[in-house]
Short mmCIF file of C-alpha atoms in Angstrom, two decimals:
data_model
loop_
_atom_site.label_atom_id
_atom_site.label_comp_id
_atom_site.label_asym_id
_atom_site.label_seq_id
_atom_site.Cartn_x
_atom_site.Cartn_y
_atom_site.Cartn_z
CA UNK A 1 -26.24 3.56 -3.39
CA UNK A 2 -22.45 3.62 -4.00
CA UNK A 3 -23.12 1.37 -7.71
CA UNK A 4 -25.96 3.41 -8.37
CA UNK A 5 -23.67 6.44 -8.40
CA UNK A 6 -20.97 5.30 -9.94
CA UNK A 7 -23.53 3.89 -12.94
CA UNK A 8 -25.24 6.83 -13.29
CA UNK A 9 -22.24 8.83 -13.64
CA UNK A 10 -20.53 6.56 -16.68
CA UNK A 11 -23.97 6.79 -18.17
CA UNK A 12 -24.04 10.75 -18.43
CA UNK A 13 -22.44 13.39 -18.51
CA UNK A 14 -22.83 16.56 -16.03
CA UNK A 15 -21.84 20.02 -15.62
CA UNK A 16 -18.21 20.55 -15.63
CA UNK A 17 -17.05 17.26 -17.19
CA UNK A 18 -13.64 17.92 -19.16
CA UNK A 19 -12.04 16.80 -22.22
CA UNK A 20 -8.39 16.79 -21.95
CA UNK A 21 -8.30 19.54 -19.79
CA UNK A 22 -6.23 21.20 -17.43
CA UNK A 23 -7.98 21.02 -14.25
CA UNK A 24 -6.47 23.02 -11.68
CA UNK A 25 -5.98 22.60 -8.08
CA UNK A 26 -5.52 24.77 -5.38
CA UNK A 27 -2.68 23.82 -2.73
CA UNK A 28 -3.09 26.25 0.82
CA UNK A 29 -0.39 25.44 3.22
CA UNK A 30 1.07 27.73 5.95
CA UNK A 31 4.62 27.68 4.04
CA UNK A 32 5.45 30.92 6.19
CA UNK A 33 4.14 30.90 9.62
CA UNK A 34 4.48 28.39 12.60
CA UNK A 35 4.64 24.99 10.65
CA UNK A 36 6.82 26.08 7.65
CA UNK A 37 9.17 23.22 8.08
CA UNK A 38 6.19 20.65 8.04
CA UNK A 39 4.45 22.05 4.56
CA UNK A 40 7.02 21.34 2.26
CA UNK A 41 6.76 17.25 2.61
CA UNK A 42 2.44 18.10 2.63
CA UNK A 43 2.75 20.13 -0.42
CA UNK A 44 4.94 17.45 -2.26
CA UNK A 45 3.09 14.42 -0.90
CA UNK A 46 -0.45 16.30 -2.25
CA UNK A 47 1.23 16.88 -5.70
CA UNK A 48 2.52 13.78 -5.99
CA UNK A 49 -1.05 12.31 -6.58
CA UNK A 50 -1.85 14.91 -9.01
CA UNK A 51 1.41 13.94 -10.90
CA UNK A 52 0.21 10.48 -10.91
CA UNK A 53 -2.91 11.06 -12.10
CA UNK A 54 -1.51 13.61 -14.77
CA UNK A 55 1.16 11.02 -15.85
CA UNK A 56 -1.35 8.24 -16.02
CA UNK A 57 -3.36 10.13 -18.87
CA UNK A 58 -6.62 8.62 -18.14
CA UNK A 59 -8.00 11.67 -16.02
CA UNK A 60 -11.52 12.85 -17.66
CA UNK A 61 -10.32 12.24 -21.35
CA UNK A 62 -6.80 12.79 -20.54
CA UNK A 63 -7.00 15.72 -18.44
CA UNK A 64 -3.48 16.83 -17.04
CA UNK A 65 -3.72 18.26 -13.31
CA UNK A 66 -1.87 21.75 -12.16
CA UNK A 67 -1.40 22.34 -8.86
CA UNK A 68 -1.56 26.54 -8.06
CA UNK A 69 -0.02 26.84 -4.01
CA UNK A 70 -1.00 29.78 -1.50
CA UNK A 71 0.79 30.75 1.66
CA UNK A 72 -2.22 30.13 4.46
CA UNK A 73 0.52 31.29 7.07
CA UNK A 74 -1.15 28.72 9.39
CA UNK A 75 -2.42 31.99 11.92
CA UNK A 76 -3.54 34.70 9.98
CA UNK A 77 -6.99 33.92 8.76
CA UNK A 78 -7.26 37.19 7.01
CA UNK A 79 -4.83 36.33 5.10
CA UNK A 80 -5.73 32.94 4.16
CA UNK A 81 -8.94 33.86 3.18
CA UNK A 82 -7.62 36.36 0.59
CA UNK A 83 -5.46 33.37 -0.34
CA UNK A 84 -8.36 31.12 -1.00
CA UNK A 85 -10.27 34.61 -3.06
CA UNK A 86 -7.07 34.34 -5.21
CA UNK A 87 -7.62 30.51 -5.75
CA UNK A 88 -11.23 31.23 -6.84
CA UNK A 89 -10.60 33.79 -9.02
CA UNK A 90 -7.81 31.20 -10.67
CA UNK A 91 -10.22 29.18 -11.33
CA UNK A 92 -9.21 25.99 -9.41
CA UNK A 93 -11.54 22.86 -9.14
CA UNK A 94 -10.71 22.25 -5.82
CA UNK A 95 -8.99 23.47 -2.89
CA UNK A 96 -6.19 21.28 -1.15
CA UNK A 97 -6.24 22.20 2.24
CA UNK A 98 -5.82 23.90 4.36
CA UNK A 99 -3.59 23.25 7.41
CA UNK A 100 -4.06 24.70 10.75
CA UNK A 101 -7.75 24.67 11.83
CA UNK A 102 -8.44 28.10 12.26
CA UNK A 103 -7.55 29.38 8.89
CA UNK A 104 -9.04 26.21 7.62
CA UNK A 105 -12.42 27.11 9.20
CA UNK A 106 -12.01 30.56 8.26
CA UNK A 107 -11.84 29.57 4.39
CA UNK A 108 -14.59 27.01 4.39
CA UNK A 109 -16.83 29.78 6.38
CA UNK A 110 -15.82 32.81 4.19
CA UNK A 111 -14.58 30.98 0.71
CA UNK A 112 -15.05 27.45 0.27
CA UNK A 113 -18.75 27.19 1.17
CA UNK A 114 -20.20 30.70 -0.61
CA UNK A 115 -18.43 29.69 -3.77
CA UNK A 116 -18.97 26.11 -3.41
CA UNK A 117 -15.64 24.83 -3.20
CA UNK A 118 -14.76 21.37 -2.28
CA UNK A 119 -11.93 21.35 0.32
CA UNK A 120 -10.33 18.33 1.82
CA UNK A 121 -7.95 19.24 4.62
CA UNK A 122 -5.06 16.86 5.23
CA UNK A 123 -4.16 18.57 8.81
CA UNK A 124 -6.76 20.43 10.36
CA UNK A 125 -7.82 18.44 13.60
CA UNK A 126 -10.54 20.95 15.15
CA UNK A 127 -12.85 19.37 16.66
CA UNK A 128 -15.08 22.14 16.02
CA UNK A 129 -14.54 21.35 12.31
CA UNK A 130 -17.03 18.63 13.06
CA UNK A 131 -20.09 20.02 13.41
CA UNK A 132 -19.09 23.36 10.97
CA UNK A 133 -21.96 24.34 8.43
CA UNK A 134 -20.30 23.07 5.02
CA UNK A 135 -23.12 22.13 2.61
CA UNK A 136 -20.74 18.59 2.46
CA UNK A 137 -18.07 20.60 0.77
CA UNK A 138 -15.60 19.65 3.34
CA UNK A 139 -13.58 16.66 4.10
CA UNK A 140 -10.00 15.45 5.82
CA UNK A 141 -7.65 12.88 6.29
CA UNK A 142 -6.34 13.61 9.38
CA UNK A 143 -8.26 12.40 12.54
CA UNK A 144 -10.13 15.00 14.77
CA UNK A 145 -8.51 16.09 17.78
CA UNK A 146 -11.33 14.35 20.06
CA UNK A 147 -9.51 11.04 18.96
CA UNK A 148 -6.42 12.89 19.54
CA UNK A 149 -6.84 13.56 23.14
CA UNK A 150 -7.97 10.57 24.11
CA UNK A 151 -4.61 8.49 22.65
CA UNK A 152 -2.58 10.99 24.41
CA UNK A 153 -4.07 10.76 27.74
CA UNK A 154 -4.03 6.54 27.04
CA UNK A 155 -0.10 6.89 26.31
CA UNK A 156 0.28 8.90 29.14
CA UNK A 157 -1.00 6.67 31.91
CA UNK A 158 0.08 3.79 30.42
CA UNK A 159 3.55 5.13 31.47
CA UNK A 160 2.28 5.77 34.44
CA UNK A 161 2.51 9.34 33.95
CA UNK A 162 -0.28 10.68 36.43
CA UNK A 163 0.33 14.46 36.58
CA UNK A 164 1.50 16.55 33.28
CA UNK A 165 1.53 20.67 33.22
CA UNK A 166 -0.06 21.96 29.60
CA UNK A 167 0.64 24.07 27.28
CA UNK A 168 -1.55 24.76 24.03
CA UNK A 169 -1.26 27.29 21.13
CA UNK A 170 -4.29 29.99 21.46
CA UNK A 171 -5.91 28.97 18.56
CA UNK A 172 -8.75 26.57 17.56
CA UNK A 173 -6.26 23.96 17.31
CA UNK A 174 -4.70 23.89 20.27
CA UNK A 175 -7.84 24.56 22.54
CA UNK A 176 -9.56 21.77 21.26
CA UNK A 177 -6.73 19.65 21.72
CA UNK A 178 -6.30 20.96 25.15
CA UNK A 179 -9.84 20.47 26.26
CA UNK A 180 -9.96 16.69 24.79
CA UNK A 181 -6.94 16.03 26.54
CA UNK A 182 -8.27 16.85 30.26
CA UNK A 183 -11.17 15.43 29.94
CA UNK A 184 -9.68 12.55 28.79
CA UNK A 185 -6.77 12.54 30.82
CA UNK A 186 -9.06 13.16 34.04
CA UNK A 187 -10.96 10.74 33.21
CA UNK A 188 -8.45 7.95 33.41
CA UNK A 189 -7.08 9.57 36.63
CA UNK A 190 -4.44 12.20 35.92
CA UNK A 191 -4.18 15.78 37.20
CA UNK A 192 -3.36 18.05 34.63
CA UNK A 193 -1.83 20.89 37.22
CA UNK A 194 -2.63 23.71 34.85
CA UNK A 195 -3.82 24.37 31.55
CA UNK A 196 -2.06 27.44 29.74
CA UNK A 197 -2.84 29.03 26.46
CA UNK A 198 0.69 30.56 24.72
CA UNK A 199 1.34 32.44 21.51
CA UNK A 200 3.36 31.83 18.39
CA UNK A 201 5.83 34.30 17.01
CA UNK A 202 6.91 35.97 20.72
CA UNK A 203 10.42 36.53 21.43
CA UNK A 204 10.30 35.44 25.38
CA UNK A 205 8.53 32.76 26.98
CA UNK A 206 10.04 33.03 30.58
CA UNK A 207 6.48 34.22 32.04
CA UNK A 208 4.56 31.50 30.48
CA UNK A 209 7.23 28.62 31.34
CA UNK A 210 7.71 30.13 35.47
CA UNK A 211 3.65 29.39 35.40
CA UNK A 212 3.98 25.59 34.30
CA UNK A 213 7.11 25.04 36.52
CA UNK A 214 5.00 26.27 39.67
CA UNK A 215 2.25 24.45 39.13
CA UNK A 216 4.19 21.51 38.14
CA UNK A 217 4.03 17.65 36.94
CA UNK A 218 5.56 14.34 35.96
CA UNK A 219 5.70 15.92 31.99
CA UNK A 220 5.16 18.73 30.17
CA UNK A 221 2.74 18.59 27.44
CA UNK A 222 3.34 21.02 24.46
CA UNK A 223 0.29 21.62 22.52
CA UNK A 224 1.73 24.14 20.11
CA UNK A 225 3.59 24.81 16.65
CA UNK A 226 7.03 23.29 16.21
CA UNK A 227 8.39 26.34 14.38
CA UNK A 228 7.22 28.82 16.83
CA UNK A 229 5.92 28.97 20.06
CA UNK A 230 5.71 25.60 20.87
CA UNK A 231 9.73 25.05 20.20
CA UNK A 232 10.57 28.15 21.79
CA UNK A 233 8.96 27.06 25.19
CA UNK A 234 10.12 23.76 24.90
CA UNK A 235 14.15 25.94 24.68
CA UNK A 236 12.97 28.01 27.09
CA UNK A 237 12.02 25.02 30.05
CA UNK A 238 14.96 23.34 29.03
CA UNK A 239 17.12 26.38 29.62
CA UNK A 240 15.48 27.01 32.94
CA UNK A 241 15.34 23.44 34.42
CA UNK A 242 11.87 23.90 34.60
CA UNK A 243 11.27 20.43 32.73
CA UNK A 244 13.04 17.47 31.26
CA UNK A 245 10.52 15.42 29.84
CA UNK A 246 7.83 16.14 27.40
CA UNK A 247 4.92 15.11 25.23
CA UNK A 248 4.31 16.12 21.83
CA UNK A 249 1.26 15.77 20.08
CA UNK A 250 1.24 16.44 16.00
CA UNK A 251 1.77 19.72 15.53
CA UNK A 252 4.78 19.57 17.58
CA UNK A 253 6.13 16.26 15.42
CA UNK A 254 8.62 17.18 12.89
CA UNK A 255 12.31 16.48 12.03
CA UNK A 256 12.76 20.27 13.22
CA UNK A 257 12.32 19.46 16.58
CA UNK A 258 15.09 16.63 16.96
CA UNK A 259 16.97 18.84 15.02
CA UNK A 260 16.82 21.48 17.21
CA UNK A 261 16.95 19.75 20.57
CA UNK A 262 18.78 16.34 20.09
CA UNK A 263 19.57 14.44 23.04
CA UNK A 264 18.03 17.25 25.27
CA UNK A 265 14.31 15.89 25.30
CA UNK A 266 15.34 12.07 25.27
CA UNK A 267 12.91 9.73 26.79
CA UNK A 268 10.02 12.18 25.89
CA UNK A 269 7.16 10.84 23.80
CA UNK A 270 4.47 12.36 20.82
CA UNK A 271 2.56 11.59 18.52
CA UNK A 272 0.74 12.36 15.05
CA UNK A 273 -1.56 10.74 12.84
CA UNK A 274 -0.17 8.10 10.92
CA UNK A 275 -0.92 3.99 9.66
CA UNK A 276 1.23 1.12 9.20
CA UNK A 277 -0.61 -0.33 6.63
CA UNK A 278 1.03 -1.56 3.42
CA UNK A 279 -0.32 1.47 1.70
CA UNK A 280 2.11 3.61 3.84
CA UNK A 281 5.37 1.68 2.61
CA UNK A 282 4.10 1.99 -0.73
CA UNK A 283 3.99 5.47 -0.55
CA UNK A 284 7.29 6.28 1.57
CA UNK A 285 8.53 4.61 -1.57
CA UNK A 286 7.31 6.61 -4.42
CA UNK A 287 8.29 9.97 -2.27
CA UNK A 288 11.56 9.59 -3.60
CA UNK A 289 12.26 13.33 -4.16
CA UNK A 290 10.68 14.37 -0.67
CA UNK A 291 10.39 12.92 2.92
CA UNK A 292 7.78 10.30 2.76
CA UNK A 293 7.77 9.84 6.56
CA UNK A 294 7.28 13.74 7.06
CA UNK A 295 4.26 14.58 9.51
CA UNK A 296 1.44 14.69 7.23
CA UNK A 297 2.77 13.80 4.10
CA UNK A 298 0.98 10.51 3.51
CA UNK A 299 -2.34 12.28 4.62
CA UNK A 300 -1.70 14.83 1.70
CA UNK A 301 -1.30 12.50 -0.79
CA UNK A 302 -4.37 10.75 0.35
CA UNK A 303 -6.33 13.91 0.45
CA UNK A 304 -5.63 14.86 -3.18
CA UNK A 305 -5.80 11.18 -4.75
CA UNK A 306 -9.83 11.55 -3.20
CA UNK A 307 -10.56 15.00 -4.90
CA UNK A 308 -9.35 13.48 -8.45
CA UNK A 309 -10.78 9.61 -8.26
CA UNK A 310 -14.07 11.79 -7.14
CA UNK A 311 -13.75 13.64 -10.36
CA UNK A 312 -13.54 10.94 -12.33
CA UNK A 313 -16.18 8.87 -10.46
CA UNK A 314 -18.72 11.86 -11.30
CA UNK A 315 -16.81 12.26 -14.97
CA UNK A 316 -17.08 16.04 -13.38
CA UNK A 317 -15.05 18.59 -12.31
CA UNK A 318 -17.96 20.55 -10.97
CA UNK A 319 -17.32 20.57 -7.19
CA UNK A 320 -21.56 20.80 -6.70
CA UNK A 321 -20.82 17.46 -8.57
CA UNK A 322 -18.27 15.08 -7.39
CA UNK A 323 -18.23 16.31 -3.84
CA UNK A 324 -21.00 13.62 -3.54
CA UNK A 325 -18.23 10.70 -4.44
CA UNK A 326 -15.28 11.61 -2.31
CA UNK A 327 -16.58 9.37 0.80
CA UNK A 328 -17.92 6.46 -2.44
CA UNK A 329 -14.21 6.50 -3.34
CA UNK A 330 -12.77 6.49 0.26
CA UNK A 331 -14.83 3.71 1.39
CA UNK A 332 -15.55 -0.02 0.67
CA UNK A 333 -16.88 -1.74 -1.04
CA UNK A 334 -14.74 -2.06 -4.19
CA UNK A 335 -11.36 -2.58 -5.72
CA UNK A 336 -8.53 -2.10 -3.16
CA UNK A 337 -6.60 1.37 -4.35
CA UNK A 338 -2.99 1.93 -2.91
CA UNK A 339 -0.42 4.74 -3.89
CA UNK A 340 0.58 4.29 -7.18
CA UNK A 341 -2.50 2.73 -8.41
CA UNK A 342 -3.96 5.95 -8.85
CA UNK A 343 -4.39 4.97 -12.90
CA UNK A 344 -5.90 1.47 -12.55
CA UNK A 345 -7.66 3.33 -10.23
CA UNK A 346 -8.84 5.93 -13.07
CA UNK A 347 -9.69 2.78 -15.46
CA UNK A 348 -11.59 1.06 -12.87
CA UNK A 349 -14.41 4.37 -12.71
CA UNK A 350 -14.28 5.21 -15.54
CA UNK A 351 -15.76 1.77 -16.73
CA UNK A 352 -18.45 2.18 -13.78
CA UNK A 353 -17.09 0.33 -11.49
CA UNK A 354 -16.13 0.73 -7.91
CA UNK A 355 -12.62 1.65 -6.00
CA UNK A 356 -11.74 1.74 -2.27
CA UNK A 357 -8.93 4.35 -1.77
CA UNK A 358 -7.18 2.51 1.09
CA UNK A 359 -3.90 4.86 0.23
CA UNK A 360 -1.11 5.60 2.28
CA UNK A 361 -3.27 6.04 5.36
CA UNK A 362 -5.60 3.30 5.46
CA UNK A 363 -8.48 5.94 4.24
CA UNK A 364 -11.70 5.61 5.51
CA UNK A 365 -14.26 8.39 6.14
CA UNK A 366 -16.94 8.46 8.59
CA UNK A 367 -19.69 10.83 9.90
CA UNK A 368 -19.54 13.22 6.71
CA UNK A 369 -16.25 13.98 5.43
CA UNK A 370 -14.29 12.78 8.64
CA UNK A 371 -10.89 10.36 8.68
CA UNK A 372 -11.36 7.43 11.42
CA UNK A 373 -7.64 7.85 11.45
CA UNK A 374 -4.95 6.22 13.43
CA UNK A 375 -1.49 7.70 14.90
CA UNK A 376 2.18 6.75 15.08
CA UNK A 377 3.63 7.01 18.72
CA UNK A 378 7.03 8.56 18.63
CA UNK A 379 9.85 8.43 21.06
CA UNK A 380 13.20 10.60 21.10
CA UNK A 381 16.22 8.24 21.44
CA UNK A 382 19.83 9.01 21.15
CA UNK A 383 18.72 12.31 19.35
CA UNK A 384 16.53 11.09 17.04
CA UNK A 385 12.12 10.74 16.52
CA UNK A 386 11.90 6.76 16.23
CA UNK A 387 8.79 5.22 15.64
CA UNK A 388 7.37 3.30 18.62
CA UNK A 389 4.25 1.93 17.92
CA UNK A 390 1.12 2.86 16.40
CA UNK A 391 -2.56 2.82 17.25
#
């Protein structure tokens, strides 16, 4: 199927192919909002691969890629949407992003899918996402929160931490992530003592954080956003000796939150997706003007490099059209495609023949548009997020 594809589209042309072209991309991060300090190393990782690609010259008859960013503010779906409206109306080919799940669901519902508009999601982890009607416009390189829970619970006990208090962010995000977690968790044996939904943006946690210290528990797991909410609780317990220790999972990781807290959360653990494959080094390499390393970075990149070596496997930039060949250029077989390759990449389709992104993450797609995925375990030591392990 994947050769047939690829031949049919070098041997025609469909709707939407360009000429040296300016194809235009949307970029939807939450650069206000919860996660601010997270977006800007998403953003830059994303537009790196369109720079590639751009550079490279060998994009649809030397088409030249512009990327055209809106503030999702992570939380305010209303506003995202209209973000997403403005996108449209810009005429973009496709829509990078967007972050947090619920504004990410909100613009595939209300945008992405009535105009049908390819969107590939480097962060949003719902696992409601899943099973959302998209008409296979939607994709992402991040690994559902189902997986999510279950590696958290794993680390957990393998610590022989057998009783945790949670916290999670009220949003679709963080009560999926929540409800993975116990049931995973439980499963293997813990107690999760209570299970406590918190919002972003307040300016005093002390009711939320007296609830988790009476119930109490070996850890403290923060389910929320590092910029807000989810930091300020984290302050808040620390400031009330309610808890020591902690465990973060991804929205939580960023260098905000050792530079916030230091030496105050040492010992506690996290972790977000992320791959030690050779693709990964390659790319921490080539982010030379950005933090390669940054929670989600390397997923960004990924996410855009699929939306353009789709493009050019369909020699369209219809998004009816090469949304069929993102998962054909994610997955095997074919010629092995890391970051940086993006133009041999280009050469390789547009001759008919086949590429595997593999990418800074290892990409591979499953079940219709979703990343298999792996995560880096973190640990905080002497003040800093070192890498642990990863699985």
């Amino acid at each position: 199927m994947k050769k047939l594809m690829l031949a049919t589209a070098a041997a025609a042309l469909f709707a939407g192919a360009a000429s040296a072209d300016d194809i235009k991309m949307g970029v939807i991060l939450g650069f206000t909002g919860p996660i601010e300090s997270l977006t800007p190393d998403m953003a830059a990782g994303a537009e790196l691969a369109m720079k590639e690609v751009s550079d490279s010259g060998k994009l649809l008859g030397g088409s030249t890629v512009t990327p055209i960013r809106k503030d999702s503010t992570c939380i305010d779906s209303s506003a995202a949407v209209t973000a997403a409206e403005e996108l449209i109306a810009e005429g973009v080919s496709g829509i990078f992003g967007a972050d947090c799940s619920g504004v990410t669901g909100a613009i595939l519902t209300n945008v992405a899918v009535p105009n049908g508009m390819v969107m590939v999601s480097p962060s949003a982890t719902s696992p409601g996402l899943s099973t959302a009607e998209d008409n296979g416009l939607f994709f992402r390189t991040a690994p559902s929160d189902a997986r999510q829970g279950v590696v958290m619970a794993e680390l957990l006990m393998e610590q022989g931490v057998e009783s945790v208090a949670l916290t999670y962010i009220n949003s679709d995000y963080g009560k999926g992530l929540a409800d993975s977690f116990q049931e995973s968790y439980e499963e293997l044996g813990g107690t999760v003592t209570i299970s406590a939904a918190h919002d972003a943006g307040k300016g005093d946690y002390s009711a939320e954080v007296a609830a988790l210290a009476a119930a109490g528990g070996d850890r403290l797991v923060v389910a929320g956003y590092v910029d807000q909410g989810g930091g300020d609780i984290v302050r808040a317990s620390l400031d009330a000796g309610a808890f020591d220790m902690f465990h973060f999972p991804d929205g939580m990781i960023g260098d905000a939150l050792p530079a916030a807290f230091g030496t105050e959360i040492e010992g506690s653990y996290g972790q977000a997706p992320g791959s030690d494959n050779p693709g990964y080094q390659a790319f921490v390499q080539l982010a030379t003007d950005f933090n390669g390393e940054g929670t989600y970075a390397s997923e960004s990149y990924d996410a855009a490099a699929l939306m353009l070596l789709a493009m050019q496997a369909a020699n369209s930039t219809d998004p009816s059209v090469y949304k069929d060949y993102i998962e054909t250029v994610a997955n095997a077989p074919g010629e092995p495609i890391m970051p940086g390759d993006l133009g041999r990449a280009l050469d390789i389709l547009a001759s008919g023949g086949d590429v595997d992104l593999i990418g800074a993450t290892g990409v591979e797609l499953v079940n219709g548009g979703e990343a298999a995925g792996s995560y880096r375990v973190v640990t905080f030591t002497d003040g800093e997020m070192v890498t642990d392990s990863y699985r």
